[in-house]
Amino acid sequence: MPESRDHQARGPRALAATSVEGRRSSSYPGAFAKGFEGRIKRALGDAFGLEQFGVNLVTLEPGAMSALRHWHEREDEFIYVLEGELVLVTDAGEQQLGPGMAAGFRAGTPDGHHLVNRSAAPAHYLEVGTRALSDTVDYPDVDLKAVKEDGSWRFTRKDGSP
């Protein structure tokens, strides 16, 4: 039996989402990683050994942002706002999001996006995305590109140089 299915057989069937340890760090290299201390991600999909898609419970504290503005070539993304107020920033502009609102980003659509919490209170949302073995992520506002090969990420400049 594959390890993840074995984990599912032995692991929890249900749990309190807030019992999953939150991660404040960013995988961005160097100076790009700064400024994400106000973002807390709880990898709910990992807690259940899910392989086809990832699910995160994300908290953005006031002033925090979800990520650098980006888009994926091979991974769909979906968010659903649970609590609080967020601003969705895309190539088309800005849109206010509140509880019960959702947004989706189809793979291969070049529309850089991210969420920003400009309110005075924390905001909470679910983030769901494909787990493709390979992907390329473009960051339209900075000289950065992420490439995933066989499940491992590496960052380069847009021209491919380190």
Short mmCIF file of N, CA and C in Angstrom, two decimals:
data_model
loop_
_atom_site.label_atom_id
_atom_site.label_comp_id
_atom_site.label_asym_id
_atom_site.label_seq_id
_atom_site.Cartn_x
_atom_site.Cartn_y
_atom_site.Cartn_z
N MET A 1 0.85 -1.18 0.00
CA MET A 1 0.00 0.00 0.00
C MET A 1 0.90 1.24 0.00
N PRO A 2 0.67 2.23 -0.88
CA PRO A 2 1.49 3.44 -0.88
C PRO A 2 1.43 4.13 0.48
N GLU A 3 2.52 4.82 0.81
CA GLU A 3 2.64 5.44 2.12
C GLU A 3 1.46 6.37 2.43
N SER A 4 1.06 7.21 1.47
CA SER A 4 -0.01 8.16 1.76
C SER A 4 -1.33 7.45 2.04
N ARG A 5 -1.62 6.36 1.32
CA ARG A 5 -2.85 5.63 1.57
C ARG A 5 -2.77 4.94 2.94
N ASP A 6 -1.58 4.45 3.28
CA ASP A 6 -1.38 3.85 4.59
C ASP A 6 -1.59 4.91 5.67
N HIS A 7 -1.06 6.12 5.43
CA HIS A 7 -1.26 7.22 6.38
C HIS A 7 -2.75 7.49 6.55
N GLN A 8 -3.48 7.52 5.43
CA GLN A 8 -4.92 7.79 5.49
C GLN A 8 -5.62 6.71 6.29
N ALA A 9 -5.22 5.46 6.12
CA ALA A 9 -5.85 4.37 6.86
C ALA A 9 -5.61 4.51 8.36
N ARG A 10 -4.42 4.99 8.74
CA ARG A 10 -4.08 5.10 10.15
C ARG A 10 -4.35 6.49 10.71
N GLY A 11 -4.32 7.50 9.84
CA GLY A 11 -4.43 8.89 10.28
C GLY A 11 -5.85 9.30 10.60
N PRO A 12 -6.01 10.57 10.94
CA PRO A 12 -7.33 11.05 11.33
C PRO A 12 -8.30 11.09 10.16
N ARG A 13 -9.55 10.85 10.44
CA ARG A 13 -10.62 11.01 9.45
C ARG A 13 -11.15 12.44 9.51
N ALA A 14 -11.06 13.03 10.69
CA ALA A 14 -11.51 14.41 10.91
C ALA A 14 -10.67 15.01 12.03
N LEU A 15 -10.51 16.30 11.98
CA LEU A 15 -9.75 16.99 13.02
C LEU A 15 -10.15 18.45 13.04
N ALA A 16 -9.80 19.13 14.11
CA ALA A 16 -10.00 20.57 14.19
C ALA A 16 -8.93 21.22 13.32
N ALA A 17 -9.33 22.02 12.35
CA ALA A 17 -8.37 22.62 11.42
C ALA A 17 -7.29 23.41 12.15
N THR A 18 -7.65 24.06 13.24
CA THR A 18 -6.66 24.85 13.97
C THR A 18 -5.68 23.99 14.76
N SER A 19 -5.92 22.67 14.81
CA SER A 19 -4.96 21.79 15.49
C SER A 19 -3.75 21.48 14.60
N VAL A 20 -3.86 21.77 13.31
CA VAL A 20 -2.73 21.57 12.39
C VAL A 20 -1.77 22.74 12.58
N GLU A 21 -0.50 22.44 12.78
CA GLU A 21 0.49 23.49 13.04
C GLU A 21 0.55 24.48 11.88
N GLY A 22 0.56 25.76 12.23
CA GLY A 22 0.65 26.82 11.23
C GLY A 22 2.09 27.15 10.87
N ARG A 23 2.31 27.49 9.61
CA ARG A 23 3.65 27.85 9.12
C ARG A 23 3.63 29.32 8.70
N ARG A 24 4.55 30.10 9.24
CA ARG A 24 4.66 31.52 8.91
C ARG A 24 5.73 31.79 7.88
N SER A 25 6.58 30.84 7.62
CA SER A 25 7.71 31.08 6.72
C SER A 25 7.26 31.04 5.26
N SER A 26 8.12 31.56 4.40
CA SER A 26 7.87 31.56 2.97
C SER A 26 8.97 30.76 2.29
N SER A 27 8.66 30.17 1.15
CA SER A 27 9.68 29.43 0.40
C SER A 27 10.41 30.32 -0.59
N TYR A 28 10.03 31.59 -0.68
CA TYR A 28 10.70 32.50 -1.61
C TYR A 28 12.16 32.68 -1.22
N PRO A 29 13.04 32.88 -2.20
CA PRO A 29 14.46 33.06 -1.90
C PRO A 29 14.79 34.48 -1.42
N GLY A 30 15.81 34.58 -0.56
CA GLY A 30 16.38 35.86 -0.16
C GLY A 30 15.39 36.92 0.26
N ALA A 31 15.56 38.12 -0.30
CA ALA A 31 14.74 39.27 0.07
C ALA A 31 13.26 39.06 -0.27
N PHE A 32 12.95 38.19 -1.22
CA PHE A 32 11.55 37.95 -1.59
C PHE A 32 10.78 37.29 -0.44
N ALA A 33 11.48 36.64 0.49
CA ALA A 33 10.83 35.93 1.60
C ALA A 33 10.39 36.86 2.72
N LYS A 34 10.89 38.09 2.72
CA LYS A 34 10.55 39.02 3.80
C LYS A 34 9.13 39.54 3.63
N GLY A 35 8.49 39.78 4.77
CA GLY A 35 7.16 40.37 4.73
C GLY A 35 6.01 39.37 4.80
N PHE A 36 6.32 38.11 5.04
CA PHE A 36 5.24 37.12 5.11
C PHE A 36 4.99 36.61 6.53
N GLU A 37 5.53 37.33 7.53
CA GLU A 37 5.36 36.91 8.92
C GLU A 37 3.90 36.95 9.34
N GLY A 38 3.10 37.77 8.68
CA GLY A 38 1.69 37.90 9.02
C GLY A 38 0.79 36.91 8.30
N ARG A 39 1.38 35.96 7.60
CA ARG A 39 0.62 34.92 6.90
C ARG A 39 0.86 33.59 7.61
N ILE A 40 -0.22 32.93 7.99
CA ILE A 40 -0.12 31.63 8.66
C ILE A 40 -0.86 30.61 7.80
N LYS A 41 -0.13 29.56 7.38
CA LYS A 41 -0.73 28.50 6.55
C LYS A 41 -0.78 27.20 7.35
N ARG A 42 -1.95 26.59 7.35
CA ARG A 42 -2.13 25.27 7.97
C ARG A 42 -2.43 24.29 6.84
N ALA A 43 -1.52 23.37 6.59
CA ALA A 43 -1.62 22.44 5.45
C ALA A 43 -2.59 21.30 5.79
N LEU A 44 -3.86 21.57 5.60
CA LEU A 44 -4.90 20.58 5.94
C LEU A 44 -4.83 19.36 5.03
N GLY A 45 -4.58 19.56 3.75
CA GLY A 45 -4.48 18.42 2.83
C GLY A 45 -3.37 17.47 3.23
N ASP A 46 -2.23 18.03 3.66
CA ASP A 46 -1.11 17.19 4.11
C ASP A 46 -1.48 16.37 5.33
N ALA A 47 -2.29 16.94 6.22
CA ALA A 47 -2.69 16.23 7.44
C ALA A 47 -3.45 14.94 7.13
N PHE A 48 -4.07 14.88 5.94
CA PHE A 48 -4.83 13.70 5.54
C PHE A 48 -4.13 12.89 4.46
N GLY A 49 -2.92 13.30 4.08
CA GLY A 49 -2.18 12.57 3.06
C GLY A 49 -2.75 12.72 1.66
N LEU A 50 -3.45 13.82 1.39
CA LEU A 50 -4.04 14.02 0.06
C LEU A 50 -2.95 14.21 -0.98
N GLU A 51 -3.13 13.60 -2.14
CA GLU A 51 -2.12 13.66 -3.20
C GLU A 51 -2.55 14.44 -4.43
N GLN A 52 -3.83 14.50 -4.73
CA GLN A 52 -4.30 15.12 -5.97
C GLN A 52 -4.42 16.63 -5.88
N PHE A 53 -4.71 17.14 -4.69
CA PHE A 53 -4.84 18.58 -4.50
C PHE A 53 -4.43 18.94 -3.07
N GLY A 54 -4.01 20.19 -2.91
CA GLY A 54 -3.64 20.68 -1.59
C GLY A 54 -4.74 21.58 -1.06
N VAL A 55 -4.88 21.59 0.26
CA VAL A 55 -5.85 22.47 0.93
C VAL A 55 -5.13 23.12 2.10
N ASN A 56 -5.19 24.43 2.14
CA ASN A 56 -4.60 25.18 3.25
C ASN A 56 -5.65 26.06 3.90
N LEU A 57 -5.63 26.13 5.23
CA LEU A 57 -6.39 27.14 5.96
C LEU A 57 -5.39 28.27 6.18
N VAL A 58 -5.68 29.43 5.61
CA VAL A 58 -4.73 30.54 5.66
C VAL A 58 -5.32 31.68 6.49
N THR A 59 -4.49 32.24 7.37
CA THR A 59 -4.83 33.44 8.11
C THR A 59 -3.91 34.55 7.63
N LEU A 60 -4.49 35.68 7.26
CA LEU A 60 -3.70 36.87 6.94
C LEU A 60 -3.99 37.90 8.02
N GLU A 61 -2.95 38.26 8.76
CA GLU A 61 -3.09 39.30 9.77
C GLU A 61 -3.16 40.66 9.07
N PRO A 62 -3.62 41.70 9.76
CA PRO A 62 -3.69 43.02 9.12
C PRO A 62 -2.35 43.41 8.48
N GLY A 63 -2.42 43.87 7.24
CA GLY A 63 -1.23 44.28 6.49
C GLY A 63 -0.53 43.17 5.75
N ALA A 64 -0.93 41.92 5.96
CA ALA A 64 -0.24 40.79 5.33
C ALA A 64 -0.79 40.51 3.94
N MET A 65 0.03 39.81 3.14
CA MET A 65 -0.43 39.37 1.82
C MET A 65 -0.21 37.87 1.69
N SER A 66 -0.97 37.27 0.77
CA SER A 66 -0.95 35.82 0.61
C SER A 66 0.32 35.32 -0.05
N ALA A 67 0.82 36.07 -1.02
CA ALA A 67 1.97 35.65 -1.83
C ALA A 67 2.40 36.86 -2.66
N LEU A 68 3.51 36.72 -3.35
CA LEU A 68 3.82 37.68 -4.39
C LEU A 68 2.78 37.47 -5.50
N ARG A 69 2.43 38.51 -6.21
CA ARG A 69 1.47 38.33 -7.30
C ARG A 69 2.04 37.34 -8.30
N HIS A 70 1.22 36.32 -8.69
CA HIS A 70 1.73 35.20 -9.49
C HIS A 70 0.61 34.53 -10.27
N TRP A 71 1.00 33.64 -11.19
CA TRP A 71 0.06 32.73 -11.86
C TRP A 71 0.81 31.45 -12.22
N HIS A 72 0.06 30.34 -12.26
CA HIS A 72 0.62 29.01 -12.52
C HIS A 72 0.32 28.55 -13.94
N GLU A 73 1.29 27.91 -14.56
CA GLU A 73 1.06 27.33 -15.89
C GLU A 73 0.25 26.04 -15.81
N ARG A 74 0.42 25.23 -14.74
CA ARG A 74 -0.21 23.90 -14.70
C ARG A 74 -1.05 23.62 -13.46
N GLU A 75 -1.16 24.54 -12.57
CA GLU A 75 -1.93 24.28 -11.35
C GLU A 75 -3.08 25.27 -11.21
N ASP A 76 -4.30 24.72 -11.07
CA ASP A 76 -5.47 25.54 -10.77
C ASP A 76 -5.38 25.97 -9.31
N GLU A 77 -5.99 27.12 -9.01
CA GLU A 77 -6.09 27.59 -7.63
C GLU A 77 -7.51 28.07 -7.36
N PHE A 78 -7.95 27.90 -6.12
CA PHE A 78 -9.28 28.32 -5.69
C PHE A 78 -9.17 28.83 -4.27
N ILE A 79 -9.85 29.93 -3.96
CA ILE A 79 -9.90 30.39 -2.57
C ILE A 79 -11.35 30.66 -2.18
N TYR A 80 -11.63 30.47 -0.88
CA TYR A 80 -12.95 30.72 -0.33
C TYR A 80 -12.76 31.46 0.99
N VAL A 81 -13.33 32.66 1.08
CA VAL A 81 -13.16 33.49 2.28
C VAL A 81 -14.12 33.02 3.37
N LEU A 82 -13.56 32.70 4.53
CA LEU A 82 -14.34 32.25 5.68
C LEU A 82 -14.72 33.41 6.59
N GLU A 83 -13.75 34.29 6.84
CA GLU A 83 -13.96 35.37 7.81
C GLU A 83 -13.03 36.53 7.48
N GLY A 84 -13.52 37.74 7.65
CA GLY A 84 -12.70 38.92 7.44
C GLY A 84 -12.85 39.50 6.04
N GLU A 85 -12.08 40.55 5.80
CA GLU A 85 -12.13 41.27 4.53
C GLU A 85 -10.76 41.20 3.86
N LEU A 86 -10.75 40.88 2.57
CA LEU A 86 -9.52 40.79 1.80
C LEU A 86 -9.67 41.59 0.51
N VAL A 87 -8.54 41.98 -0.06
CA VAL A 87 -8.53 42.62 -1.37
C VAL A 87 -7.83 41.66 -2.33
N LEU A 88 -8.53 41.28 -3.39
CA LEU A 88 -7.96 40.47 -4.45
C LEU A 88 -7.34 41.42 -5.46
N VAL A 89 -6.04 41.27 -5.69
CA VAL A 89 -5.32 42.11 -6.65
C VAL A 89 -4.97 41.23 -7.85
N THR A 90 -5.44 41.62 -9.04
CA THR A 90 -5.15 40.89 -10.28
C THR A 90 -4.68 41.88 -11.33
N ASP A 91 -4.38 41.37 -12.51
CA ASP A 91 -4.01 42.25 -13.62
C ASP A 91 -5.14 43.22 -13.96
N ALA A 92 -6.38 42.84 -13.67
CA ALA A 92 -7.54 43.68 -13.99
C ALA A 92 -7.80 44.76 -12.96
N GLY A 93 -7.15 44.69 -11.79
CA GLY A 93 -7.38 45.68 -10.74
C GLY A 93 -7.61 45.02 -9.40
N GLU A 94 -8.42 45.68 -8.57
CA GLU A 94 -8.67 45.22 -7.20
C GLU A 94 -10.15 44.96 -6.99
N GLN A 95 -10.43 43.95 -6.14
CA GLN A 95 -11.81 43.62 -5.80
C GLN A 95 -11.86 43.25 -4.32
N GLN A 96 -12.83 43.81 -3.61
CA GLN A 96 -13.04 43.48 -2.20
C GLN A 96 -13.70 42.11 -2.09
N LEU A 97 -13.19 41.29 -1.18
CA LEU A 97 -13.78 39.97 -0.91
C LEU A 97 -14.14 39.89 0.56
N GLY A 98 -15.28 39.30 0.85
CA GLY A 98 -15.72 39.10 2.22
C GLY A 98 -16.17 37.67 2.42
N PRO A 99 -16.63 37.34 3.62
CA PRO A 99 -17.07 35.98 3.93
C PRO A 99 -18.08 35.45 2.92
N GLY A 100 -17.87 34.21 2.51
CA GLY A 100 -18.76 33.56 1.55
C GLY A 100 -18.39 33.81 0.10
N MET A 101 -17.39 34.65 -0.15
CA MET A 101 -16.97 34.91 -1.53
C MET A 101 -15.83 33.96 -1.91
N ALA A 102 -15.76 33.65 -3.19
CA ALA A 102 -14.75 32.73 -3.71
C ALA A 102 -14.10 33.33 -4.95
N ALA A 103 -12.91 32.85 -5.26
CA ALA A 103 -12.21 33.24 -6.49
C ALA A 103 -11.46 32.02 -7.00
N GLY A 104 -11.36 31.92 -8.32
CA GLY A 104 -10.65 30.79 -8.92
C GLY A 104 -9.71 31.26 -10.00
N PHE A 105 -8.63 30.53 -10.17
CA PHE A 105 -7.58 30.89 -11.13
C PHE A 105 -7.20 29.63 -11.90
N ARG A 106 -7.60 29.60 -13.17
CA ARG A 106 -7.35 28.44 -14.01
C ARG A 106 -5.88 28.39 -14.44
N ALA A 107 -5.31 27.21 -14.42
CA ALA A 107 -3.92 27.00 -14.86
C ALA A 107 -3.75 27.53 -16.27
N GLY A 108 -2.60 28.14 -16.52
CA GLY A 108 -2.27 28.60 -17.86
C GLY A 108 -2.85 29.95 -18.23
N THR A 109 -3.59 30.57 -17.33
CA THR A 109 -4.16 31.89 -17.60
C THR A 109 -3.24 32.95 -16.99
N PRO A 110 -2.58 33.75 -17.82
CA PRO A 110 -1.60 34.72 -17.31
C PRO A 110 -2.25 35.93 -16.66
N ASP A 111 -2.71 35.74 -15.42
CA ASP A 111 -3.33 36.81 -14.64
C ASP A 111 -2.74 36.78 -13.24
N GLY A 112 -1.69 37.58 -13.03
CA GLY A 112 -1.03 37.61 -11.72
C GLY A 112 -2.03 38.03 -10.65
N HIS A 113 -2.03 37.32 -9.53
CA HIS A 113 -3.00 37.57 -8.46
C HIS A 113 -2.39 37.31 -7.10
N HIS A 114 -2.94 37.98 -6.10
CA HIS A 114 -2.68 37.68 -4.70
C HIS A 114 -3.75 38.36 -3.86
N LEU A 115 -3.77 38.04 -2.57
CA LEU A 115 -4.71 38.62 -1.62
C LEU A 115 -3.95 39.48 -0.64
N VAL A 116 -4.56 40.59 -0.23
CA VAL A 116 -3.97 41.50 0.74
C VAL A 116 -5.02 41.79 1.80
N ASN A 117 -4.60 41.79 3.07
CA ASN A 117 -5.50 42.16 4.16
C ASN A 117 -5.21 43.62 4.53
N ARG A 118 -6.05 44.52 4.09
CA ARG A 118 -5.89 45.95 4.40
C ARG A 118 -6.80 46.37 5.55
N SER A 119 -7.46 45.41 6.18
CA SER A 119 -8.37 45.72 7.28
C SER A 119 -7.60 45.73 8.61
N ALA A 120 -8.33 46.01 9.68
CA ALA A 120 -7.72 46.04 11.02
C ALA A 120 -7.88 44.72 11.77
N ALA A 121 -8.45 43.70 11.11
CA ALA A 121 -8.70 42.41 11.77
C ALA A 121 -8.15 41.28 10.91
N PRO A 122 -7.81 40.14 11.54
CA PRO A 122 -7.35 38.99 10.76
C PRO A 122 -8.44 38.50 9.80
N ALA A 123 -8.00 37.91 8.70
CA ALA A 123 -8.91 37.30 7.72
C ALA A 123 -8.50 35.84 7.55
N HIS A 124 -9.49 34.98 7.32
CA HIS A 124 -9.25 33.54 7.19
C HIS A 124 -9.89 33.04 5.89
N TYR A 125 -9.16 32.22 5.16
CA TYR A 125 -9.70 31.66 3.92
C TYR A 125 -9.13 30.29 3.67
N LEU A 126 -9.85 29.51 2.85
CA LEU A 126 -9.37 28.21 2.38
C LEU A 126 -8.73 28.41 1.03
N GLU A 127 -7.62 27.75 0.83
CA GLU A 127 -6.86 27.80 -0.42
C GLU A 127 -6.75 26.36 -0.93
N VAL A 128 -7.19 26.12 -2.15
CA VAL A 128 -7.17 24.78 -2.72
C VAL A 128 -6.44 24.85 -4.05
N GLY A 129 -5.54 23.90 -4.30
CA GLY A 129 -4.80 23.92 -5.56
C GLY A 129 -4.37 22.53 -6.00
N THR A 130 -4.19 22.41 -7.31
CA THR A 130 -3.70 21.18 -7.92
C THR A 130 -2.30 20.87 -7.39
N ARG A 131 -1.96 19.60 -7.33
CA ARG A 131 -0.59 19.19 -6.97
C ARG A 131 0.04 18.54 -8.20
N ALA A 132 0.39 19.35 -9.18
CA ALA A 132 1.04 18.84 -10.39
C ALA A 132 2.50 18.50 -10.09
N LEU A 133 3.03 17.48 -10.75
CA LEU A 133 4.45 17.12 -10.57
C LEU A 133 5.38 18.16 -11.17
N SER A 134 4.90 18.85 -12.20
CA SER A 134 5.71 19.91 -12.80
C SER A 134 4.84 21.14 -13.01
N ASP A 135 5.45 22.31 -12.88
CA ASP A 135 4.72 23.56 -13.03
C ASP A 135 5.74 24.68 -13.20
N THR A 136 5.29 25.79 -13.72
CA THR A 136 6.09 27.01 -13.77
C THR A 136 5.21 28.13 -13.26
N VAL A 137 5.77 28.97 -12.39
CA VAL A 137 5.03 30.09 -11.83
C VAL A 137 5.71 31.38 -12.25
N ASP A 138 4.91 32.29 -12.78
CA ASP A 138 5.41 33.60 -13.18
C ASP A 138 5.00 34.64 -12.14
N TYR A 139 5.92 35.54 -11.82
CA TYR A 139 5.68 36.63 -10.88
C TYR A 139 5.81 37.94 -11.66
N PRO A 140 4.70 38.55 -12.11
CA PRO A 140 4.77 39.68 -13.02
C PRO A 140 5.41 40.95 -12.45
N ASP A 141 5.43 41.11 -11.14
CA ASP A 141 5.92 42.35 -10.55
C ASP A 141 7.40 42.33 -10.16
N VAL A 142 8.02 41.15 -10.19
CA VAL A 142 9.42 41.01 -9.76
C VAL A 142 10.17 40.09 -10.71
N ASP A 143 11.50 40.14 -10.68
CA ASP A 143 12.33 39.29 -11.54
C ASP A 143 12.51 37.93 -10.87
N LEU A 144 11.46 37.13 -10.93
CA LEU A 144 11.45 35.83 -10.26
C LEU A 144 10.59 34.87 -11.06
N LYS A 145 11.03 33.62 -11.10
CA LYS A 145 10.27 32.53 -11.71
C LYS A 145 10.48 31.30 -10.84
N ALA A 146 9.44 30.51 -10.66
CA ALA A 146 9.54 29.25 -9.91
C ALA A 146 9.26 28.11 -10.88
N VAL A 147 10.10 27.08 -10.81
CA VAL A 147 9.94 25.91 -11.66
C VAL A 147 9.87 24.68 -10.77
N LYS A 148 8.83 23.87 -10.97
CA LYS A 148 8.67 22.62 -10.22
C LYS A 148 8.91 21.47 -11.18
N GLU A 149 9.86 20.60 -10.81
CA GLU A 149 10.17 19.40 -11.58
C GLU A 149 10.15 18.22 -10.64
N ASP A 150 9.39 17.20 -10.97
CA ASP A 150 9.25 16.00 -10.13
C ASP A 150 8.90 16.35 -8.69
N GLY A 151 8.07 17.38 -8.51
CA GLY A 151 7.60 17.75 -7.19
C GLY A 151 8.51 18.66 -6.40
N SER A 152 9.69 19.01 -6.94
CA SER A 152 10.63 19.88 -6.22
C SER A 152 10.70 21.25 -6.89
N TRP A 153 10.62 22.29 -6.06
CA TRP A 153 10.65 23.67 -6.56
C TRP A 153 12.06 24.23 -6.58
N ARG A 154 12.34 25.08 -7.59
CA ARG A 154 13.56 25.89 -7.60
C ARG A 154 13.18 27.26 -8.16
N PHE A 155 13.86 28.28 -7.66
CA PHE A 155 13.60 29.65 -8.09
C PHE A 155 14.76 30.15 -8.92
N THR A 156 14.42 30.93 -9.96
CA THR A 156 15.42 31.56 -10.81
C THR A 156 14.94 32.97 -11.15
N ARG A 157 15.78 33.69 -11.87
CA ARG A 157 15.33 34.95 -12.47
C ARG A 157 14.44 34.57 -13.65
N LYS A 158 13.74 35.54 -14.21
CA LYS A 158 12.84 35.25 -15.33
C LYS A 158 13.57 34.68 -16.53
N ASP A 159 14.86 35.04 -16.71
CA ASP A 159 15.62 34.53 -17.86
C ASP A 159 16.21 33.14 -17.59
N GLY A 160 15.94 32.57 -16.40
CA GLY A 160 16.42 31.24 -16.05
C GLY A 160 17.73 31.23 -15.29
N SER A 161 18.38 32.38 -15.16
CA SER A 161 19.66 32.42 -14.43
C SER A 161 19.40 32.38 -12.92
N PRO A 162 20.40 31.90 -12.16
CA PRO A 162 20.23 31.79 -10.69
C PRO A 162 20.06 33.14 -10.01
#
